[in-house]
Amino acid sequence: DGGITQSPKYLFRKEGQNVTLSCEQNLNHDAMYWYRQDPGQGLRLIYYSQIVNDFQKGDIAEGYSVSREKKESFPLTVTSAQKNPTAFYLCASGSGTLFNYNEQFFGPGTRLTVL
Amino acid sequence: GQQVMQIPQYQHVQEGEDFTTYCNSSTTLSNIQWYKQRPGGHPVFLIQLVKSGEVKKQKRLTFQFGEAKKNSSLHITATQTTDVGTYFCARGGSDYKLSFGAGTTVTVRA
Protein backbone atom coordinates (compact mmCIF):
# COMPACT_ATOMS: atom_id res chain seq x y z
CA ASP A 1 0.00 0.00 0.00
CA GLY A 2 1.33 3.44 -0.88
CA GLY A 3 4.30 1.83 -2.66
CA ILE A 4 5.49 -0.11 0.39
CA THR A 5 5.01 -3.83 0.69
CA GLN A 6 5.60 -6.04 3.69
CA SER A 7 5.51 -9.78 3.81
CA PRO A 8 4.20 -11.92 5.22
CA LYS A 9 1.07 -10.37 6.73
CA TYR A 10 0.94 -12.95 9.51
CA LEU A 11 3.92 -14.87 10.81
CA PHE A 12 4.19 -17.55 13.44
CA ARG A 13 7.46 -18.74 14.85
CA LYS A 14 8.60 -21.04 17.56
CA GLU A 15 10.45 -19.67 20.50
CA GLY A 16 14.20 -19.64 19.91
CA GLN A 17 13.98 -19.19 16.12
CA ASN A 18 15.16 -16.21 14.14
CA VAL A 19 12.75 -14.77 11.59
CA THR A 20 13.16 -12.14 8.85
CA LEU A 21 10.45 -9.66 7.90
CA SER A 22 10.52 -8.23 4.41
CA CYS A 23 10.01 -4.56 3.48
CA GLU A 24 10.21 -3.20 -0.06
CA GLN A 25 9.44 0.30 -1.36
CA ASN A 26 9.21 1.73 -4.87
CA LEU A 27 8.84 5.37 -3.81
CA ASN A 28 12.52 6.16 -4.35
CA HIS A 29 12.82 7.26 -0.72
CA ASP A 30 16.23 7.43 0.88
CA ALA A 31 15.06 6.85 4.45
CA MET A 32 13.43 3.68 5.76
CA TYR A 33 12.24 2.74 9.23
CA TRP A 34 11.08 -0.19 11.31
CA TYR A 35 8.59 0.29 14.13
CA ARG A 36 7.06 -2.03 16.65
CA GLN A 37 3.49 -1.54 17.85
CA ASP A 38 2.01 -3.20 20.93
CA PRO A 39 -1.64 -2.93 22.00
CA GLY A 40 -2.43 0.43 23.55
CA GLN A 41 0.98 1.82 22.75
CA GLY A 42 2.36 4.08 20.09
CA LEU A 43 4.97 3.24 17.53
CA ARG A 44 8.43 2.54 18.88
CA LEU A 45 11.40 2.89 16.57
CA ILE A 46 13.57 -0.21 16.18
CA TYR A 47 16.03 0.74 13.43
CA TYR A 48 16.24 3.32 10.70
CA SER A 49 18.34 3.93 7.63
CA GLN A 50 19.00 7.24 5.95
CA ILE A 51 20.92 5.83 3.01
CA VAL A 52 22.03 2.56 1.46
CA ASN A 53 24.64 0.62 3.44
CA ASP A 54 24.02 2.68 6.57
CA PHE A 55 21.58 2.27 9.46
CA GLN A 56 21.20 3.35 13.07
CA LYS A 57 19.63 1.89 16.17
CA GLY A 58 16.34 3.30 17.33
CA ASP A 59 14.90 3.22 20.82
CA ILE A 60 14.38 -0.56 21.10
CA ALA A 61 17.03 -2.19 18.87
CA GLU A 62 18.04 -4.99 21.26
CA GLY A 63 17.25 -8.41 19.80
CA TYR A 64 16.80 -7.08 16.25
CA SER A 65 19.08 -6.67 13.25
CA VAL A 66 18.71 -5.03 9.83
CA SER A 67 20.51 -4.57 6.54
CA ARG A 68 20.26 -1.96 3.78
CA GLU A 69 22.00 -3.35 0.72
CA LYS A 70 19.54 -1.81 -1.72
CA LYS A 71 17.62 1.45 -1.65
CA GLU A 72 14.36 -0.39 -2.12
CA SER A 73 14.78 -2.99 0.60
CA PHE A 74 15.16 -2.91 4.38
CA PRO A 75 14.62 -6.36 5.94
CA LEU A 76 14.31 -6.80 9.69
CA THR A 77 15.47 -9.93 11.51
CA VAL A 78 13.90 -10.71 14.85
CA THR A 79 16.44 -12.83 16.67
CA SER A 80 16.00 -15.33 19.45
CA ALA A 81 17.54 -12.73 21.77
CA GLN A 82 14.38 -10.62 21.56
CA LYS A 83 12.59 -11.53 24.78
CA ASN A 84 9.07 -10.56 23.80
CA PRO A 85 8.82 -10.54 20.01
CA THR A 86 5.05 -10.96 19.61
CA ALA A 87 3.89 -7.65 18.14
CA PHE A 88 2.77 -5.78 15.03
CA TYR A 89 5.75 -4.64 12.95
CA LEU A 90 5.47 -1.68 10.63
CA CYS A 91 7.91 -0.58 7.98
CA ALA A 92 7.93 2.99 6.68
CA SER A 93 9.82 5.18 4.26
CA GLY A 94 10.25 8.91 3.89
CA SER A 95 11.92 11.52 1.76
CA GLY A 96 12.59 14.32 4.22
CA THR A 97 15.86 16.11 4.67
CA LEU A 98 17.49 16.66 8.01
CA PHE A 99 15.47 19.75 8.92
CA ASN A 100 12.61 19.52 6.46
CA TYR A 101 10.46 16.64 7.46
CA ASN A 102 8.13 15.03 5.02
CA GLU A 103 5.56 12.45 5.90
CA GLN A 104 6.36 8.81 6.38
CA PHE A 105 4.57 6.20 4.30
CA PHE A 106 3.77 2.96 6.04
CA GLY A 107 3.45 -0.58 4.77
CA PRO A 108 0.51 -2.81 5.77
CA GLY A 109 2.50 -4.41 8.60
CA THR A 110 3.43 -7.91 9.69
CA ARG A 111 1.82 -9.42 12.75
CA LEU A 112 4.33 -11.74 14.41
CA THR A 113 3.25 -14.32 16.95
CA VAL A 114 5.72 -16.43 18.89
CA LEU A 115 4.31 -19.79 19.93
CA GLY B 1 13.71 9.89 22.08
CA GLN B 2 11.91 12.88 23.50
CA GLN B 3 8.32 12.04 24.12
CA VAL B 4 5.05 13.65 23.17
CA MET B 5 2.10 12.98 25.43
CA GLN B 6 -1.36 12.48 24.01
CA ILE B 7 -4.59 12.90 25.91
CA PRO B 8 -7.03 11.36 26.25
CA GLN B 9 -5.94 7.79 25.57
CA TYR B 10 -9.51 6.82 24.69
CA GLN B 11 -12.34 8.95 23.38
CA HIS B 12 -15.88 7.60 23.11
CA VAL B 13 -18.01 9.94 21.05
CA GLN B 14 -21.66 10.06 20.12
CA GLU B 15 -22.10 10.32 16.37
CA GLY B 16 -22.60 13.96 15.44
CA GLU B 17 -20.71 15.36 18.42
CA ASP B 18 -17.40 17.19 18.39
CA PHE B 19 -14.22 16.21 20.23
CA THR B 20 -10.64 17.30 20.61
CA THR B 21 -7.46 15.33 21.23
CA TYR B 22 -4.27 16.92 22.47
CA CYS B 23 -0.55 16.41 22.00
CA ASN B 24 1.83 17.97 24.53
CA SER B 25 5.58 18.29 24.84
CA SER B 26 7.81 19.61 27.61
CA THR B 27 10.21 20.98 25.01
CA THR B 28 9.75 23.11 21.92
CA LEU B 29 8.72 21.21 18.82
CA SER B 30 10.28 21.95 15.45
CA ASN B 31 7.26 20.39 13.80
CA ILE B 32 4.38 18.06 14.55
CA GLN B 33 2.75 15.50 12.32
CA TRP B 34 -0.59 13.75 12.74
CA TYR B 35 -1.44 10.24 11.55
CA LYS B 36 -4.60 8.13 11.60
CA GLN B 37 -4.63 4.36 11.95
CA ARG B 38 -7.89 2.55 11.26
CA PRO B 39 -8.56 -0.67 13.20
CA GLY B 40 -6.42 -3.44 11.69
CA GLY B 41 -4.67 -0.98 9.39
CA HIS B 42 -1.50 1.03 9.24
CA PRO B 43 -0.84 4.70 10.06
CA VAL B 44 -1.66 7.17 7.33
CA PHE B 45 -0.30 10.71 7.28
CA LEU B 46 -2.85 13.47 7.82
CA ILE B 47 -0.93 16.71 8.16
CA GLN B 48 2.24 18.49 9.28
CA LEU B 49 2.39 21.71 11.28
CA VAL B 50 5.53 23.81 11.38
CA LYS B 51 4.72 27.42 12.27
CA SER B 52 3.81 28.82 15.66
CA GLY B 53 0.04 29.27 15.96
CA GLU B 54 -0.58 27.48 12.68
CA VAL B 55 -4.12 26.27 11.97
CA LYS B 56 -4.96 23.88 9.15
CA LYS B 57 -8.30 22.39 8.20
CA GLN B 58 -9.21 19.25 6.35
CA LYS B 59 -12.99 19.10 5.98
CA ARG B 60 -14.26 18.34 9.51
CA LEU B 61 -10.74 18.11 10.99
CA THR B 62 -8.97 21.18 12.40
CA PHE B 63 -5.32 20.99 13.43
CA GLN B 64 -3.60 23.60 15.58
CA PHE B 65 -0.02 24.21 16.62
CA GLY B 66 0.41 26.14 19.85
CA GLU B 67 1.94 29.58 19.97
CA ALA B 68 4.83 28.27 22.06
CA LYS B 69 5.20 25.23 19.78
CA LYS B 70 4.87 22.87 22.74
CA ASN B 71 1.44 21.50 22.01
CA SER B 72 -0.91 20.65 19.21
CA SER B 73 -4.54 19.67 18.93
CA LEU B 74 -6.87 17.87 16.56
CA HIS B 75 -10.53 18.87 16.65
CA ILE B 76 -13.16 16.84 14.81
CA THR B 77 -16.62 18.28 14.29
CA ALA B 78 -19.79 16.29 13.70
CA THR B 79 -18.09 12.94 14.30
CA GLN B 80 -18.94 10.16 11.86
CA THR B 81 -18.37 6.41 12.02
CA THR B 82 -15.60 6.87 9.48
CA ASP B 83 -13.63 8.77 12.13
CA VAL B 84 -13.09 5.58 14.14
CA GLY B 85 -9.44 4.74 14.68
CA THR B 86 -6.34 5.82 16.55
CA TYR B 87 -4.89 9.27 16.00
CA PHE B 88 -1.18 9.71 16.61
CA CYS B 89 0.89 12.84 16.81
CA ALA B 90 4.61 12.62 16.08
CA ARG B 91 7.43 15.08 16.62
CA GLY B 92 10.29 15.46 14.20
CA GLY B 93 13.72 15.00 15.70
CA SER B 94 17.27 14.68 14.47
CA ASP B 95 18.34 12.25 11.75
CA TYR B 96 14.97 12.08 9.99
CA LYS B 97 13.39 10.43 13.03
CA LEU B 98 9.84 10.80 14.31
CA SER B 99 8.82 10.17 17.91
CA PHE B 100 5.21 9.06 18.17
CA GLY B 101 2.79 9.62 20.99
CA ALA B 102 0.77 6.70 22.37
CA GLY B 103 -2.29 7.80 20.40
CA THR B 104 -5.94 8.58 21.08
CA THR B 105 -8.27 5.72 20.20
CA VAL B 106 -11.67 6.96 19.06
CA THR B 107 -14.86 4.93 19.08
CA VAL B 108 -18.17 6.27 17.83
CA ARG B 109 -21.66 5.44 19.12
CA ALA B 110 -24.22 5.52 16.38
Tab-separated table of C-alpha atoms in Angstrom:
chain	number	residue	atom	x	y	z
A	1	ASP	CA	0.000	0.000	0.000
A	2	GLY	CA	1.330	3.442	-0.883
A	3	GLY	CA	4.300	1.832	-2.655
A	4	ILE	CA	5.494	-0.112	0.385
A	5	THR	CA	5.008	-3.834	0.688
A	6	GLN	CA	5.602	-6.037	3.694
A	7	SER	CA	5.510	-9.780	3.809
A	8	PRO	CA	4.197	-11.918	5.216
A	9	LYS	CA	1.069	-10.370	6.727
A	10	TYR	CA	0.941	-12.946	9.514
A	11	LEU	CA	3.920	-14.869	10.807
A	12	PHE	CA	4.191	-17.549	13.442
A	13	ARG	CA	7.457	-18.742	14.849
A	14	LYS	CA	8.596	-21.043	17.559
A	15	GLU	CA	10.448	-19.668	20.502
A	16	GLY	CA	14.196	-19.636	19.906
A	17	GLN	CA	13.978	-19.187	16.123
A	18	ASN	CA	15.162	-16.207	14.137
A	19	VAL	CA	12.753	-14.766	11.590
A	20	THR	CA	13.157	-12.144	8.852
A	21	LEU	CA	10.448	-9.660	7.897
A	22	SER	CA	10.515	-8.226	4.411
A	23	CYS	CA	10.012	-4.556	3.478
A	24	GLU	CA	10.213	-3.200	-0.064
A	25	GLN	CA	9.438	0.305	-1.364
A	26	ASN	CA	9.214	1.732	-4.868
A	27	LEU	CA	8.841	5.372	-3.810
A	28	ASN	CA	12.523	6.163	-4.347
A	29	HIS	CA	12.818	7.263	-0.719
A	30	ASP	CA	16.229	7.433	0.876
A	31	ALA	CA	15.062	6.849	4.454
A	32	MET	CA	13.430	3.684	5.760
A	33	TYR	CA	12.245	2.738	9.226
A	34	TRP	CA	11.079	-0.190	11.315
A	35	TYR	CA	8.593	0.286	14.125
A	36	ARG	CA	7.061	-2.031	16.648
A	37	GLN	CA	3.489	-1.537	17.855
A	38	ASP	CA	2.012	-3.199	20.931
A	39	PRO	CA	-1.639	-2.927	22.000
A	40	GLY	CA	-2.430	0.427	23.552
A	41	GLN	CA	0.976	1.825	22.750
A	42	GLY	CA	2.355	4.082	20.091
A	43	LEU	CA	4.966	3.235	17.531
A	44	ARG	CA	8.426	2.544	18.876
A	45	LEU	CA	11.397	2.886	16.567
A	46	ILE	CA	13.565	-0.214	16.178
A	47	TYR	CA	16.027	0.741	13.430
A	48	TYR	CA	16.236	3.323	10.695
A	49	SER	CA	18.339	3.926	7.635
A	50	GLN	CA	18.997	7.242	5.946
A	51	ILE	CA	20.923	5.827	3.014
A	52	VAL	CA	22.027	2.562	1.460
A	53	ASN	CA	24.641	0.618	3.441
A	54	ASP	CA	24.018	2.682	6.573
A	55	PHE	CA	21.583	2.275	9.462
A	56	GLN	CA	21.195	3.346	13.073
A	57	LYS	CA	19.634	1.888	16.172
A	58	GLY	CA	16.336	3.301	17.328
A	59	ASP	CA	14.896	3.216	20.818
A	60	ILE	CA	14.382	-0.560	21.101
A	61	ALA	CA	17.026	-2.191	18.874
A	62	GLU	CA	18.037	-4.991	21.257
A	63	GLY	CA	17.252	-8.409	19.803
A	64	TYR	CA	16.803	-7.083	16.254
A	65	SER	CA	19.083	-6.665	13.247
A	66	VAL	CA	18.707	-5.031	9.833
A	67	SER	CA	20.515	-4.573	6.540
A	68	ARG	CA	20.257	-1.963	3.780
A	69	GLU	CA	22.003	-3.348	0.720
A	70	LYS	CA	19.543	-1.815	-1.720
A	71	LYS	CA	17.622	1.453	-1.653
A	72	GLU	CA	14.360	-0.389	-2.120
A	73	SER	CA	14.781	-2.994	0.605
A	74	PHE	CA	15.155	-2.909	4.381
A	75	PRO	CA	14.623	-6.365	5.937
A	76	LEU	CA	14.315	-6.801	9.689
A	77	THR	CA	15.467	-9.932	11.512
A	78	VAL	CA	13.900	-10.713	14.850
A	79	THR	CA	16.444	-12.830	16.667
A	80	SER	CA	15.997	-15.328	19.453
A	81	ALA	CA	17.540	-12.725	21.765
A	82	GLN	CA	14.381	-10.623	21.565
A	83	LYS	CA	12.590	-11.532	24.779
A	84	ASN	CA	9.072	-10.558	23.797
A	85	PRO	CA	8.816	-10.538	20.011
A	86	THR	CA	5.054	-10.960	19.606
A	87	ALA	CA	3.891	-7.648	18.136
A	88	PHE	CA	2.767	-5.784	15.033
A	89	TYR	CA	5.752	-4.644	12.950
A	90	LEU	CA	5.471	-1.677	10.632
A	91	CYS	CA	7.914	-0.579	7.977
A	92	ALA	CA	7.926	2.986	6.677
A	93	SER	CA	9.825	5.175	4.256
A	94	GLY	CA	10.254	8.906	3.894
A	95	SER	CA	11.925	11.519	1.761
A	96	GLY	CA	12.591	14.318	4.223
A	97	THR	CA	15.861	16.108	4.670
A	98	LEU	CA	17.492	16.657	8.015
A	99	PHE	CA	15.473	19.755	8.924
A	100	ASN	CA	12.609	19.522	6.464
A	101	TYR	CA	10.457	16.637	7.462
A	102	ASN	CA	8.126	15.031	5.016
A	103	GLU	CA	5.558	12.448	5.896
A	104	GLN	CA	6.360	8.807	6.384
A	105	PHE	CA	4.570	6.203	4.298
A	106	PHE	CA	3.767	2.957	6.037
A	107	GLY	CA	3.449	-0.576	4.770
A	108	PRO	CA	0.511	-2.810	5.767
A	109	GLY	CA	2.500	-4.407	8.600
A	110	THR	CA	3.433	-7.910	9.685
A	111	ARG	CA	1.820	-9.421	12.748
A	112	LEU	CA	4.335	-11.742	14.405
A	113	THR	CA	3.255	-14.316	16.950
A	114	VAL	CA	5.722	-16.433	18.887
A	115	LEU	CA	4.307	-19.787	19.927
B	1	GLY	CA	13.711	9.887	22.079
B	2	GLN	CA	11.907	12.877	23.495
B	3	GLN	CA	8.317	12.038	24.120
B	4	VAL	CA	5.049	13.649	23.174
B	5	MET	CA	2.100	12.976	25.431
B	6	GLN	CA	-1.356	12.484	24.005
B	7	ILE	CA	-4.587	12.900	25.909
B	8	PRO	CA	-7.029	11.362	26.246
B	9	GLN	CA	-5.942	7.788	25.565
B	10	TYR	CA	-9.506	6.817	24.691
B	11	GLN	CA	-12.345	8.946	23.376
B	12	HIS	CA	-15.878	7.601	23.112
B	13	VAL	CA	-18.010	9.942	21.052
B	14	GLN	CA	-21.655	10.059	20.116
B	15	GLU	CA	-22.098	10.319	16.375
B	16	GLY	CA	-22.602	13.960	15.440
B	17	GLU	CA	-20.714	15.357	18.420
B	18	ASP	CA	-17.395	17.188	18.391
B	19	PHE	CA	-14.223	16.214	20.227
B	20	THR	CA	-10.638	17.302	20.615
B	21	THR	CA	-7.464	15.332	21.233
B	22	TYR	CA	-4.266	16.918	22.473
B	23	CYS	CA	-0.550	16.408	21.995
B	24	ASN	CA	1.827	17.968	24.526
B	25	SER	CA	5.584	18.291	24.839
B	26	SER	CA	7.807	19.609	27.614
B	27	THR	CA	10.214	20.980	25.007
B	28	THR	CA	9.747	23.113	21.923
B	29	LEU	CA	8.724	21.209	18.821
B	30	SER	CA	10.282	21.948	15.451
B	31	ASN	CA	7.264	20.387	13.796
B	32	ILE	CA	4.385	18.059	14.550
B	33	GLN	CA	2.749	15.500	12.321
B	34	TRP	CA	-0.594	13.751	12.736
B	35	TYR	CA	-1.436	10.241	11.549
B	36	LYS	CA	-4.595	8.129	11.596
B	37	GLN	CA	-4.635	4.358	11.947
B	38	ARG	CA	-7.891	2.551	11.255
B	39	PRO	CA	-8.555	-0.673	13.196
B	40	GLY	CA	-6.422	-3.444	11.692
B	41	GLY	CA	-4.671	-0.984	9.392
B	42	HIS	CA	-1.499	1.031	9.237
B	43	PRO	CA	-0.842	4.700	10.057
B	44	VAL	CA	-1.662	7.175	7.325
B	45	PHE	CA	-0.297	10.706	7.284
B	46	LEU	CA	-2.851	13.468	7.825
B	47	ILE	CA	-0.927	16.708	8.158
B	48	GLN	CA	2.236	18.490	9.275
B	49	LEU	CA	2.393	21.711	11.283
B	50	VAL	CA	5.534	23.805	11.377
B	51	LYS	CA	4.723	27.424	12.268
B	52	SER	CA	3.810	28.824	15.659
B	53	GLY	CA	0.042	29.266	15.961
B	54	GLU	CA	-0.583	27.481	12.683
B	55	VAL	CA	-4.115	26.266	11.973
B	56	LYS	CA	-4.960	23.883	9.154
B	57	LYS	CA	-8.304	22.388	8.204
B	58	GLN	CA	-9.210	19.247	6.354
B	59	LYS	CA	-12.994	19.102	5.975
B	60	ARG	CA	-14.256	18.343	9.509
B	61	LEU	CA	-10.736	18.115	10.989
B	62	THR	CA	-8.971	21.180	12.401
B	63	PHE	CA	-5.316	20.990	13.435
B	64	GLN	CA	-3.604	23.595	15.582
B	65	PHE	CA	-0.020	24.213	16.619
B	66	GLY	CA	0.408	26.139	19.846
B	67	GLU	CA	1.940	29.584	19.974
B	68	ALA	CA	4.830	28.271	22.062
B	69	LYS	CA	5.200	25.227	19.778
B	70	LYS	CA	4.870	22.875	22.741
B	71	ASN	CA	1.441	21.504	22.006
B	72	SER	CA	-0.912	20.653	19.214
B	73	SER	CA	-4.542	19.666	18.934
B	74	LEU	CA	-6.866	17.871	16.556
B	75	HIS	CA	-10.528	18.866	16.653
B	76	ILE	CA	-13.157	16.842	14.806
B	77	THR	CA	-16.621	18.279	14.293
B	78	ALA	CA	-19.786	16.287	13.704
B	79	THR	CA	-18.092	12.939	14.297
B	80	GLN	CA	-18.937	10.160	11.855
B	81	THR	CA	-18.370	6.413	12.022
B	82	THR	CA	-15.596	6.871	9.477
B	83	ASP	CA	-13.632	8.768	12.132
B	84	VAL	CA	-13.089	5.581	14.143
B	85	GLY	CA	-9.435	4.739	14.681
B	86	THR	CA	-6.337	5.815	16.545
B	87	TYR	CA	-4.891	9.272	16.002
B	88	PHE	CA	-1.175	9.711	16.606
B	89	CYS	CA	0.890	12.840	16.810
B	90	ALA	CA	4.613	12.623	16.081
B	91	ARG	CA	7.426	15.077	16.623
B	92	GLY	CA	10.293	15.457	14.203
B	93	GLY	CA	13.724	14.995	15.696
B	94	SER	CA	17.272	14.677	14.471
B	95	ASP	CA	18.335	12.253	11.755
B	96	TYR	CA	14.974	12.081	9.985
B	97	LYS	CA	13.392	10.431	13.028
B	98	LEU	CA	9.841	10.803	14.309
B	99	SER	CA	8.820	10.166	17.914
B	100	PHE	CA	5.211	9.065	18.169
B	101	GLY	CA	2.793	9.616	20.989
B	102	ALA	CA	0.765	6.702	22.372
B	103	GLY	CA	-2.293	7.797	20.404
B	104	THR	CA	-5.941	8.576	21.082
B	105	THR	CA	-8.275	5.716	20.200
B	106	VAL	CA	-11.668	6.959	19.061
B	107	THR	CA	-14.858	4.932	19.081
B	108	VAL	CA	-18.173	6.270	17.829
B	109	ARG	CA	-21.656	5.439	19.125
B	110	ALA	CA	-24.222	5.517	16.381
